XYZ file of C-alpha atoms in Angstrom:
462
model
C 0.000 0.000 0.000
C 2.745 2.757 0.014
C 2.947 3.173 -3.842
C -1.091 4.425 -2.794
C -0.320 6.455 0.659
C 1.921 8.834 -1.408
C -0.086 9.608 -4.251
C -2.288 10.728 -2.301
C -0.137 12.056 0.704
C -1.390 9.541 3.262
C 2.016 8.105 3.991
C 3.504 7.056 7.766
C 6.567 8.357 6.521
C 7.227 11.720 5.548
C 9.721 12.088 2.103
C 13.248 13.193 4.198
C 13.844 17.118 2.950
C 17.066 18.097 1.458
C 19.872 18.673 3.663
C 21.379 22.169 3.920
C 24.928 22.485 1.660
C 27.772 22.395 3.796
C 30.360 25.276 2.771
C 32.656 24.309 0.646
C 35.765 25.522 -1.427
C 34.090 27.390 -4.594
C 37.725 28.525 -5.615
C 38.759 26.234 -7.930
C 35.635 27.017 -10.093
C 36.898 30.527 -9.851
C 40.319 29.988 -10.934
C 38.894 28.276 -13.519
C 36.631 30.099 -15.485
C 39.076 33.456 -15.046
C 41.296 31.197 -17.104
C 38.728 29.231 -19.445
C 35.653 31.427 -18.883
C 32.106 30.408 -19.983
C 30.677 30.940 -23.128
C 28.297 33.544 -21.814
C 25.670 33.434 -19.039
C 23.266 31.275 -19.538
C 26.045 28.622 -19.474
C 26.562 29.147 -16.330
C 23.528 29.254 -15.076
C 22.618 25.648 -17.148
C 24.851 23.121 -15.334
C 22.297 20.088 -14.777
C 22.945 17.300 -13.178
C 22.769 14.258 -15.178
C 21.444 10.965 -13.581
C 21.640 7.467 -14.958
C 20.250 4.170 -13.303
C 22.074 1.759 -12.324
C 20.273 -1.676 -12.018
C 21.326 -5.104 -9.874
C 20.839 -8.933 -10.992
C 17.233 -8.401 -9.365
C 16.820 -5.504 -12.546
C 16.264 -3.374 -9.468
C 17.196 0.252 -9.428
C 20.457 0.285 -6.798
C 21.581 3.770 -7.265
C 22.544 6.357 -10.147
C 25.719 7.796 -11.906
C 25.964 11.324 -11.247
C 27.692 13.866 -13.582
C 27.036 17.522 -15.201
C 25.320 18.206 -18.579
C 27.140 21.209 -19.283
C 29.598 22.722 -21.783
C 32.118 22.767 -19.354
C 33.647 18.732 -19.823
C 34.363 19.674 -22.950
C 36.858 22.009 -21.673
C 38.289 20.371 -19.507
C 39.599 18.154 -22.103
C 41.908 20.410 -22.993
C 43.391 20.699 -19.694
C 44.121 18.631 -16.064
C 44.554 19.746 -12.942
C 42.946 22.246 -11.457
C 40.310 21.963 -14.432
C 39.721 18.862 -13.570
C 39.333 19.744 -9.425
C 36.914 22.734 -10.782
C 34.629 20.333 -12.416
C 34.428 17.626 -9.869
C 34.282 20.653 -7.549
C 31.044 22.030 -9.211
C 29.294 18.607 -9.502
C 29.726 17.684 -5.901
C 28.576 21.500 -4.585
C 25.534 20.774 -7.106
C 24.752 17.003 -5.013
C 25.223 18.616 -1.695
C 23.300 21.977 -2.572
C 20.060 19.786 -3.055
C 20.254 17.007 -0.539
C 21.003 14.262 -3.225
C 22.136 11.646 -0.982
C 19.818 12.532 1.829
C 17.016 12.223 -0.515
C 18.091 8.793 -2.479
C 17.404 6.728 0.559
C 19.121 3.310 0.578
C 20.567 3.684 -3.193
C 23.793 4.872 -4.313
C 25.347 7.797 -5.892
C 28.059 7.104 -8.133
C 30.250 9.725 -9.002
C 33.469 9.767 -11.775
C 35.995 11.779 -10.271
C 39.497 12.678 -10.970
C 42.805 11.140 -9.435
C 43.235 14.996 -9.273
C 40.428 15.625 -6.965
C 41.437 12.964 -4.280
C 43.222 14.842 -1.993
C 40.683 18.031 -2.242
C 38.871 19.811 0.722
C 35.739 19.448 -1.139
C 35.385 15.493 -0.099
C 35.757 16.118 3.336
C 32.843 18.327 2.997
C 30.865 15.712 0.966
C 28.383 13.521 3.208
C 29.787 10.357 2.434
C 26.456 8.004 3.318
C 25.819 5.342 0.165
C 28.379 7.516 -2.110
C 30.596 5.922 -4.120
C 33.516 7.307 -5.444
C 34.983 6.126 -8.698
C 38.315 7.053 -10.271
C 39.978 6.639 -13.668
C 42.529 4.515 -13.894
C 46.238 6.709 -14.579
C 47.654 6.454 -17.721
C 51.551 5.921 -16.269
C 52.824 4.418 -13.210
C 51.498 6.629 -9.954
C 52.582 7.206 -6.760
C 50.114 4.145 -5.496
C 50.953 4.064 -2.109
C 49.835 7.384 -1.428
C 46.475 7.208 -3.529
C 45.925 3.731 -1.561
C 46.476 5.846 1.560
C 44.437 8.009 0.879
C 41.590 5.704 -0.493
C 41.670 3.856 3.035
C 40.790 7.510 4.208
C 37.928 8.068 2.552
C 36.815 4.378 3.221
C 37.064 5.055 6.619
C 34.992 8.087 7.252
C 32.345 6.286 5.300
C 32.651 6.509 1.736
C 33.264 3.676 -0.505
C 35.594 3.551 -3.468
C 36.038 2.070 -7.050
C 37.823 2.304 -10.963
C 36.795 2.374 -13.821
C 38.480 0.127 -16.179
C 38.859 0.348 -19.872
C 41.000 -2.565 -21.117
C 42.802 -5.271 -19.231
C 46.186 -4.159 -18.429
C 44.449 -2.520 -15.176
C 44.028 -5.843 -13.758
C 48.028 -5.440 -12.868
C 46.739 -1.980 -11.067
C 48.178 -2.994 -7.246
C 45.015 -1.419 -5.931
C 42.278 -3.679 -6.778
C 42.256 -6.050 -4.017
C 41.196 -3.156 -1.964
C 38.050 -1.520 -3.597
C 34.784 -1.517 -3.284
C 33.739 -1.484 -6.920
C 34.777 -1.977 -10.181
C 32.900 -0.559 -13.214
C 34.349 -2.213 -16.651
C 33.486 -0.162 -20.191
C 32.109 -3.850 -21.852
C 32.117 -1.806 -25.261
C 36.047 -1.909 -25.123
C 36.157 -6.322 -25.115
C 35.171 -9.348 -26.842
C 33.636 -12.154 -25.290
C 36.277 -13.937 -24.100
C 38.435 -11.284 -22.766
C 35.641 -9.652 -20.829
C 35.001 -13.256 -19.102
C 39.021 -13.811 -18.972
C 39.079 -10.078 -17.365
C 36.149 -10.800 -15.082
C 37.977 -14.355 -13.548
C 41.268 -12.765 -13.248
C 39.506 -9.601 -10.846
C 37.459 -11.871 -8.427
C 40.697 -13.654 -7.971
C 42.857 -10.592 -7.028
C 40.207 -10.104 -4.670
C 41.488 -11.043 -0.840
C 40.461 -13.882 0.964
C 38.072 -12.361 4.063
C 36.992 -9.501 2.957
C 33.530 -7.737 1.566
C 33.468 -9.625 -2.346
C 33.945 -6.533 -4.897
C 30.850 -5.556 -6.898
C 31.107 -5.381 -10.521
C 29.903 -3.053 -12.857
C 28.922 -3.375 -16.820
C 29.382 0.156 -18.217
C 28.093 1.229 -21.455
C 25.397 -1.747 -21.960
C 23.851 -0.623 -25.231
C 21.041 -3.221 -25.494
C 18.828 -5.722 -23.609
C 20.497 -8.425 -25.474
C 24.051 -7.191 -24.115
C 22.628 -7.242 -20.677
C 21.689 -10.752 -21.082
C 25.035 -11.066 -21.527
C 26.976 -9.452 -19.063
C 24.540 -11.208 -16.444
C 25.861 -14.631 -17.600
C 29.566 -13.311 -16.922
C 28.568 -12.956 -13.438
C 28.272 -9.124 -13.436
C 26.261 -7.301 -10.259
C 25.452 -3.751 -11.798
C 24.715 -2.539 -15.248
C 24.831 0.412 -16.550
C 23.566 2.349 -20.336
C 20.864 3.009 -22.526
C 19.497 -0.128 -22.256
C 17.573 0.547 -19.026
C 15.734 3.751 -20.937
C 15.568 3.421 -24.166
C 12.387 3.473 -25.871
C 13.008 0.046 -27.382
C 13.134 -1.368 -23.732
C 10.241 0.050 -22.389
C 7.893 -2.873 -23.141
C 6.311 -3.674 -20.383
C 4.759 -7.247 -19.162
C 1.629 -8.136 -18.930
C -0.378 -8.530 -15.664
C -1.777 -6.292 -13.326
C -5.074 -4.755 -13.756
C -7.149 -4.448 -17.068
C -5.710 -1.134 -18.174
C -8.114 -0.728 -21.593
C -10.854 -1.217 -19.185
C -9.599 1.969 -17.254
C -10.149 4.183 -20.189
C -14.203 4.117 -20.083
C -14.180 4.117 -16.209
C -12.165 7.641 -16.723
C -13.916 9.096 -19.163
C -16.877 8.425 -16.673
C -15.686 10.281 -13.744
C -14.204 13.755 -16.381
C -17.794 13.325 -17.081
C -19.382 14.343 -14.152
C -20.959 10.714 -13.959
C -23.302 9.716 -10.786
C -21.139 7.590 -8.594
C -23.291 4.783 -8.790
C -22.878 4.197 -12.608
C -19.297 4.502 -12.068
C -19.694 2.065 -9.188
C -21.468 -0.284 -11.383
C -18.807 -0.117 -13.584
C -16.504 -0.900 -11.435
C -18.079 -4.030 -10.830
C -17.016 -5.788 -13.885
C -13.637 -5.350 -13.109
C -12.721 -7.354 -9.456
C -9.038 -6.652 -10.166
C -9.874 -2.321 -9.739
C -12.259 -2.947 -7.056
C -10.039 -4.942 -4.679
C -7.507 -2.398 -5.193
C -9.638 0.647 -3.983
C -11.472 -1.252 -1.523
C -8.080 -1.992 -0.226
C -6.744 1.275 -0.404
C -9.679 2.426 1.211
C -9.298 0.098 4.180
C -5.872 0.420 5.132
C -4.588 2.101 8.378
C -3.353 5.243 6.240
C -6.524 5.873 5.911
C -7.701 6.248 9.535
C -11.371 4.905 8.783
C -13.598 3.986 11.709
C -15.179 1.779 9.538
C -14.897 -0.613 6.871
C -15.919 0.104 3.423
C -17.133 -2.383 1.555
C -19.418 0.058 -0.562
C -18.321 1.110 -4.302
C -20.487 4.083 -4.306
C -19.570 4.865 -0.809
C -15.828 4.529 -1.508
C -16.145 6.975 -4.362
C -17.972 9.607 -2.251
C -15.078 9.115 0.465
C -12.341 9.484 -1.945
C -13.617 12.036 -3.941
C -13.745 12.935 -7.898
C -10.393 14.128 -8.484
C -8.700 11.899 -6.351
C -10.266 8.899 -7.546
C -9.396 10.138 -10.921
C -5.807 10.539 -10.587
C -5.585 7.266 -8.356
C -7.145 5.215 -11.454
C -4.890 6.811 -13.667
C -2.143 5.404 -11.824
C -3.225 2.380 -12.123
C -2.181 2.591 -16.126
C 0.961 1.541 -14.849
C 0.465 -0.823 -12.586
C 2.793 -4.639 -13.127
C 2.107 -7.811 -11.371
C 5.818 -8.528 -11.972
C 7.947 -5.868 -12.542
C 11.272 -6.229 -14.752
C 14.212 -3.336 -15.264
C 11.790 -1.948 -18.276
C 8.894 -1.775 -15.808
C 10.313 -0.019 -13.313
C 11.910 2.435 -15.270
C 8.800 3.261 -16.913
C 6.888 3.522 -13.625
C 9.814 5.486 -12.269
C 10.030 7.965 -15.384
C 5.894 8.097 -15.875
C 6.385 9.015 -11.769
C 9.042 11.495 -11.474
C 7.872 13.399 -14.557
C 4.342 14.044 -13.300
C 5.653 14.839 -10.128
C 7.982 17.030 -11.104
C 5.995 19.141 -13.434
C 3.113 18.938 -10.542
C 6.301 20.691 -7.999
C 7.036 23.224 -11.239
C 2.723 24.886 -11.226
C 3.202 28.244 -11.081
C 6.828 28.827 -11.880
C 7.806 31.086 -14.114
C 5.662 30.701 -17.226
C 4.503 27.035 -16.244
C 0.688 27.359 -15.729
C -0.380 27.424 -12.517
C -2.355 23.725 -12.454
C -0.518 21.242 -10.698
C -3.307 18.183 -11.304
C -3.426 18.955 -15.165
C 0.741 19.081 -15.302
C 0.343 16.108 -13.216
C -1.455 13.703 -15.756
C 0.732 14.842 -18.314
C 3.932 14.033 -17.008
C 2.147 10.705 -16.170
C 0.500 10.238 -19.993
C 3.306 11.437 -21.367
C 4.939 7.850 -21.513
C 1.476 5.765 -21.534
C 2.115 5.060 -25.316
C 4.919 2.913 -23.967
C 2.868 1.466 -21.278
C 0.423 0.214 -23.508
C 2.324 -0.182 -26.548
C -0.194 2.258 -28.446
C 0.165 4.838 -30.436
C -0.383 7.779 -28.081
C -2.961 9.666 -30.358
C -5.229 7.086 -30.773
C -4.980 6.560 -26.953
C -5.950 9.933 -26.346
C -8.969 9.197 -28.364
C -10.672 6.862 -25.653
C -10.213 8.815 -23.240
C -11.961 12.439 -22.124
C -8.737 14.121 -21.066
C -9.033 18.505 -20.210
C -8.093 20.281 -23.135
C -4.795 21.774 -22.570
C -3.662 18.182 -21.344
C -4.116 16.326 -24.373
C -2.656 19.125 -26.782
C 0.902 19.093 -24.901
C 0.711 15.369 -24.860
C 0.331 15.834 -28.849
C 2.820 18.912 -29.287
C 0.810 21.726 -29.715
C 2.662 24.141 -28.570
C 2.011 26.035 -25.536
C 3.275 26.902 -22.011
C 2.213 22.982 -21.016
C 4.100 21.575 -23.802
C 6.957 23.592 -22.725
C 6.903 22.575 -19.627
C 6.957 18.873 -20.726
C 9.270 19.249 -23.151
C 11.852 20.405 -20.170
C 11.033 17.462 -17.615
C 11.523 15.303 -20.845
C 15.454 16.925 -21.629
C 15.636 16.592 -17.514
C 15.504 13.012 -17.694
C 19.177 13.964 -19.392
C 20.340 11.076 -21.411
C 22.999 11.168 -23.576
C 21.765 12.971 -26.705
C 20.132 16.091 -24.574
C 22.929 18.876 -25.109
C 22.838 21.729 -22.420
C 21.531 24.639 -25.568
C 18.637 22.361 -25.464
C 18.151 22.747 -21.835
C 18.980 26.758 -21.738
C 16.527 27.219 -24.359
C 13.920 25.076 -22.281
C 14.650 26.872 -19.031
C 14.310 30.079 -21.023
C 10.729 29.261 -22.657
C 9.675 27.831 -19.229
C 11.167 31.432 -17.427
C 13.608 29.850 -14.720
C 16.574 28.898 -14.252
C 18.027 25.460 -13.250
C 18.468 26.839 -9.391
C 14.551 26.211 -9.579
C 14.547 23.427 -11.628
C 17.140 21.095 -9.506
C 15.454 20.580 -6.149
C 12.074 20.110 -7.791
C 13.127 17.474 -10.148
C 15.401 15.614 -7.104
C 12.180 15.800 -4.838
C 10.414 14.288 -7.658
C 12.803 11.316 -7.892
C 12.629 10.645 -4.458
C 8.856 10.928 -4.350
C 8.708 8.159 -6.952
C 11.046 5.815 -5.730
C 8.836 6.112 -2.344
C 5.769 6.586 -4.490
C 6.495 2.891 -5.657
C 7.519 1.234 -2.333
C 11.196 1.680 -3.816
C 12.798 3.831 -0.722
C 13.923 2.337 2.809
């Protein structure tokens, strides 16, 4: 029942609030863009944090990859350093600004930092609670002793550590048997080397201690992830887990087609009885409200046991929204499930967070249902317009779901770039935040809030 308490803000436990940012050193950004500075402004106002999931053997969500959509990486590739310190400087002020790791619960933030940025003051200020720290591996020889020293520092004030490895001389690297975590680029090996690779890490790996966890990076396809599960990987990592080609969901659940009529009935101003009678042909919806309805969240003296009484309790709109939920609802959830449960989530929540902001209309339930329709083609694996013919959707929803453009389709098409794969460039996301009239200081906290309302939303948080 807590995927139900928090849609409709019944739940025991309250979603944590963002932590306040610890001060930390800002200088190196300084230093840096006196030297490289920013192509104008709006760049600098347009540094988004980039998320991607990271799933387990269980194809559940474990934690996310953290980095920066933002012309500054590209940079930074001109130069080491202190470039490199000002960019891992900026992503980890942007994490701690908005509470990321407060707010992610039991899952993990992974973030790709520099050798450079080891020994900087800005990881002491970092809270170091289910945060992983990963680090390229150096071209030429290093000083390891001193990077394993201070790697058993980190470790011990909380934090846990790993590489990222790109072809297989690194399994010579004399820190392995120490980490945490090892994330391997799969596009960069054959078959037989990945497995060879794999074999020859576990048994570097010391006798007694916590087995290393690892990663397949750069997983392009579900058949690839088929793959790298039967060479013994525990994380995976790449488009696979979003792309639109995975997002087919099971079947199971409840009878979603048979949803459609039931909502059209209740946009309709329909007497709760019909609807109730409705609802009567379909045991699967009924047991779910009446269940809903009779749980402790609730705080009912009484059982209900009534349709047409349970619809007066809940209420039109409510019942609405809670039966559009129900679109997305899986007996048995794979990866692709619960990354379109978590997207469908996050972006109605998000743009329901964004009502009133700048130029986003002020109507959280209507942004609501589009962030939540706006993958529903996926859900059901129809096209979305002649979904949006069954059903009797409010106006303004159903032209941003189809493009027309307008201050609601604006504000979908940013929570769409803030999902931030790979192809979203940041002059995509400036010129959203610009239509939209805010800036990503807004933006941020909403859309984290968001994530952490849908992983709770879903049952998904500790």
């Amino acid at each position: 029942m807590q995927f139900f308490r928090e849609m409709f803000g019944l739940s025991s436990k309250p979603v944590t609030p963002p932590v306040q940012p610890r001060s930390g050193p800002a200088d190196d950004f300084a230093r840096l863009d006196a030297h490289i500075p920013l192509k104008g402004t709006d760049d600098k106002q347009h540094a988004i944090v980039r998320r991607e999931a990271i799933l387990d053997r269980a194809e559940k969500i474990v934690g996310y990859e953290f980095s920066l959509l933002t012309t500054l990486p590209i940079r930074l590739q001109q130069r080491k350093g202190m470039a490199m310190r000002a960019y891992d400087a900026t992503l980890l002020t942007r994490l701690n600004l908005h509470g990321v790791n407060a707010l992610l619960g039991h899952r993990l933030a992974f973030l790709n930092l520099a050798l450079e940025s080891l020994n900087g003051g800005f990881l002491d200020a970092f809270p170091p609670l289910n945060t992983v720290l990963m680090f390229d591996l150096p071209l030429h020889d290093s000083d390891w002793e001193s990077i394993a020293a201070r790697l058993a520092e980190l470790k011990s004030k909380g934090f846990s550590c790993g590489l990222r490895l790109h072809e297989a001389r690194v399994a010579t690297c004399p820190l392995i048997g120490s980490l945490d975590f090892i994330q391997i680029d799969v596009a960069g090996f054959d078959a037989l080397d990945l497995r060879s690779l794999i074999r020859e890490l576990r048994a570097k790996h010391p006798p007694g201690r916590p087995p290393v966890r690892l990663g397949a990076r750069g997983v392009l396809s579900h058949d690839e992830f088929m793959f790298c599960r039967t060479c013994h990987f525990d994380l995976f990592q790449g488009p696979f887990v979003s792309s639109r080609e995975s997002l087919k969901p099971a079947a199971g659940g409840v009878n979603r087609m048979a949803i459609f009529p039931i909502l059209n009935m209740v946009r309709n101003d329909e007497n709760f009885a019909v609807i109730a009678a409705q609802l009567k042909n379909e045991p699967t919806l009924t047991y779910k409200l009446l269940r809903y309805l009779n749980s402790p969240a609730m705080g009912l003296r009484r059982s209900i046991d009534n349709l047409t009484d349970a619809l007066v309790l809940v209420g039109r709109e409510t019942f609405y929204r809670w039966l559009s939920l129900l679109l997305f609802d899986f007996t048995t959830p794979g990866y692709r499930e619960r990354a379109l449960v978590e997207c469908a989530l996050a972006r109605a929540r998000t743009l329901e967070l964004l009502a009133g902001k700048g130029r986003v209309p002020a109507a959280p339930d209507h942004l609501f249902l589009v962030g939540l329709f706006s993958v529903l083609d996926v859900a059901l694996g129809v096209p979305l317009p002649e979904l949006l013919k069954k059903t009797t959707l409010p106006e303004v929803v159903r032209d941003a779901l189809l493009g027309v453009p307008g201050a609601y389709a604006d504000a979908l098409a940013l929570v769409v770039l803030g999902d931030a794969d790979a192809a979203t460039q940041p002059e995509q996301m400036a010129l959203a935040f610009k239509r939209c009239g805010f800036h990503d200081q807004e933006y941020a906290p909403v859309a984290a809030a968001a994530l952490v309302w849908a992983h709770q939303a879903t049952g998904d948080a500790t």
